[in-house]
Amino acid sequence: VETEAFHKHVKVVPYGVLGAQRTVDRREISRAEKPDVRTAVVDPAGLIYIQEQGPGPAGGAAGAIYSFLGIKDHDEFPHDVVAELRNELGAKLHIYRGKATVIHAIGPDLKSEHYKGENKLAEKALT
């Protein structure tokens, strides 16, 4: 029952979290308004950026999110995010006042030695 209530609030759309859609000729067009604090955006964060490098060098979707938030030029992430996210598969919700609510989520690094050898699925995913 709780799952059904949650699903009523989820909307799948053909554009990214910032409302942009990339066309076949690689142009970006705006398809929706940018998120606000009432909208949770999931950041596909890399652990190395959260713990060591900060938002600056991040690219792709994460880099676009950090630019939107105005933190791309910051040396580090907010203290509560850094303190909470110390390992893969972690997530931390942070409200960037006046911008958006972000769930920083750390996925597995399938290129790391941890996933090689024993986990054939990870090896297959990397080829």
Short mmCIF file of C-alpha atoms in Angstrom, two decimals:
data_model
loop_
_atom_site.label_atom_id
_atom_site.label_comp_id
_atom_site.label_asym_id
_atom_site.label_seq_id
_atom_site.Cartn_x
_atom_site.Cartn_y
_atom_site.Cartn_z
CA VAL A 1 0.00 0.00 0.00
CA GLU A 2 2.83 2.44 0.84
CA THR A 3 4.50 1.57 -2.46
CA GLU A 4 1.34 2.42 -4.38
CA ALA A 5 1.08 5.78 -2.62
CA PHE A 6 4.72 6.51 -3.49
CA HIS A 7 4.27 5.54 -7.15
CA LYS A 8 1.45 8.06 -7.52
CA HIS A 9 4.04 10.80 -6.98
CA VAL A 10 6.63 9.46 -9.44
CA LYS A 11 6.62 10.70 -13.01
CA VAL A 12 8.85 9.17 -15.68
CA VAL A 13 9.81 11.71 -18.36
CA PRO A 14 11.99 11.71 -21.51
CA TYR A 15 14.40 14.37 -20.24
CA GLY A 16 17.03 14.81 -17.56
CA VAL A 17 16.71 16.06 -14.01
CA LEU A 18 17.37 19.64 -15.11
CA GLY A 19 14.58 19.62 -17.69
CA ALA A 20 16.84 19.32 -20.75
CA GLN A 21 16.66 16.77 -23.53
CA ARG A 22 19.50 16.06 -25.94
CA THR A 23 18.50 15.76 -29.59
CA VAL A 24 19.99 13.38 -32.15
CA ASP A 25 22.20 16.20 -33.42
CA ARG A 26 23.51 16.68 -29.83
CA ARG A 27 21.67 19.96 -29.12
CA GLU A 28 20.04 20.43 -25.74
CA ILE A 29 16.49 21.71 -25.67
CA SER A 30 14.46 22.68 -22.63
CA ARG A 31 11.49 20.37 -22.05
CA ALA A 32 10.55 21.34 -18.49
CA GLU A 33 11.24 23.82 -15.75
CA LYS A 34 14.34 23.36 -13.64
CA PRO A 35 13.74 21.61 -10.30
CA ASP A 36 13.00 23.55 -7.13
CA VAL A 37 13.30 22.72 -3.42
CA ARG A 38 10.08 20.69 -3.60
CA THR A 39 11.63 18.38 -6.19
CA ALA A 40 14.24 15.79 -5.19
CA VAL A 41 17.02 15.37 -7.74
CA VAL A 42 19.18 12.23 -7.60
CA ASP A 43 22.85 13.01 -8.12
CA PRO A 44 24.90 10.09 -9.53
CA ALA A 45 27.86 11.16 -7.40
CA GLY A 46 31.30 9.61 -7.49
CA LEU A 47 32.83 8.83 -4.11
CA ILE A 48 36.18 10.34 -5.12
CA TYR A 49 34.47 13.69 -5.81
CA ILE A 50 32.54 13.68 -2.54
CA GLN A 51 35.53 12.69 -0.41
CA GLU A 52 38.56 14.14 -2.20
CA GLN A 53 38.16 16.29 -5.29
CA GLY A 54 34.99 18.30 -4.65
CA PRO A 55 32.36 19.15 -7.28
CA GLY A 56 34.67 21.00 -9.70
CA PRO A 57 36.10 18.16 -11.80
CA ALA A 58 32.84 16.18 -12.01
CA GLY A 59 31.33 15.86 -15.47
CA GLY A 60 28.21 14.41 -17.06
CA ALA A 61 24.93 14.56 -15.20
CA ALA A 62 26.63 15.19 -11.85
CA GLY A 63 28.62 18.13 -13.25
CA ALA A 64 25.48 19.64 -14.75
CA ILE A 65 23.69 19.32 -11.42
CA TYR A 66 26.58 20.99 -9.56
CA SER A 67 26.60 23.87 -12.06
CA PHE A 68 22.84 24.31 -11.59
CA LEU A 69 23.28 24.33 -7.80
CA GLY A 70 26.06 26.92 -8.04
CA ILE A 71 28.63 24.68 -6.32
CA LYS A 72 30.74 23.69 -9.35
CA ASP A 73 33.47 26.11 -8.26
CA HIS A 74 33.42 25.02 -4.60
CA ASP A 75 36.41 23.13 -3.21
CA GLU A 76 34.22 20.66 -1.35
CA PHE A 77 30.68 19.45 -0.80
CA PRO A 78 28.63 20.50 2.23
CA HIS A 79 30.03 19.06 5.46
CA ASP A 80 27.03 16.82 6.18
CA VAL A 81 27.31 15.23 2.71
CA VAL A 82 31.04 14.52 3.10
CA ALA A 83 30.57 13.16 6.64
CA GLU A 84 27.77 10.79 5.62
CA LEU A 85 29.09 9.47 2.30
CA ARG A 86 32.19 7.44 3.05
CA ASN A 87 31.47 4.25 1.07
CA GLU A 88 29.84 2.99 -2.10
CA LEU A 89 26.07 2.46 -2.07
CA GLY A 90 25.45 5.33 0.32
CA ALA A 91 23.03 8.21 -0.13
CA LYS A 92 22.53 11.57 1.59
CA LEU A 93 19.72 14.07 1.13
CA HIS A 94 20.79 17.71 1.24
CA ILE A 95 18.66 20.81 0.70
CA TYR A 96 20.46 23.50 -1.27
CA ARG A 97 18.53 26.53 -0.06
CA GLY A 98 16.82 28.41 -2.85
CA LYS A 99 17.79 25.81 -5.46
CA ALA A 100 16.83 22.16 -5.07
CA THR A 101 16.70 19.14 -2.81
CA VAL A 102 19.40 16.68 -3.84
CA ILE A 103 19.94 13.04 -2.99
CA HIS A 104 23.65 12.44 -3.48
CA ALA A 105 23.90 8.71 -4.26
CA ILE A 106 27.15 6.76 -4.54
CA GLY A 107 26.95 3.77 -6.85
CA PRO A 108 29.48 0.95 -7.14
CA ASP A 109 32.70 1.55 -9.05
CA LEU A 110 32.63 -1.53 -11.29
CA LYS A 111 36.14 -0.74 -12.52
CA SER A 112 37.66 -1.25 -9.06
CA GLU A 113 39.57 -4.41 -8.12
CA HIS A 114 36.79 -5.29 -5.68
CA TYR A 115 34.49 -6.25 -8.55
CA LYS A 116 37.03 -8.08 -10.70
CA GLY A 117 37.54 -11.84 -10.74
CA GLU A 118 34.88 -13.02 -8.33
CA ASN A 119 31.99 -11.09 -9.80
CA LYS A 120 31.56 -12.25 -13.40
CA LEU A 121 28.52 -10.00 -13.86
CA ALA A 122 30.63 -6.91 -13.16
CA GLU A 123 33.34 -8.13 -15.55
CA LYS A 124 30.77 -8.68 -18.26
CA ALA A 125 29.31 -5.20 -17.70
CA LEU A 126 32.75 -3.65 -18.26
CA THR A 127 33.30 -5.27 -21.67
#
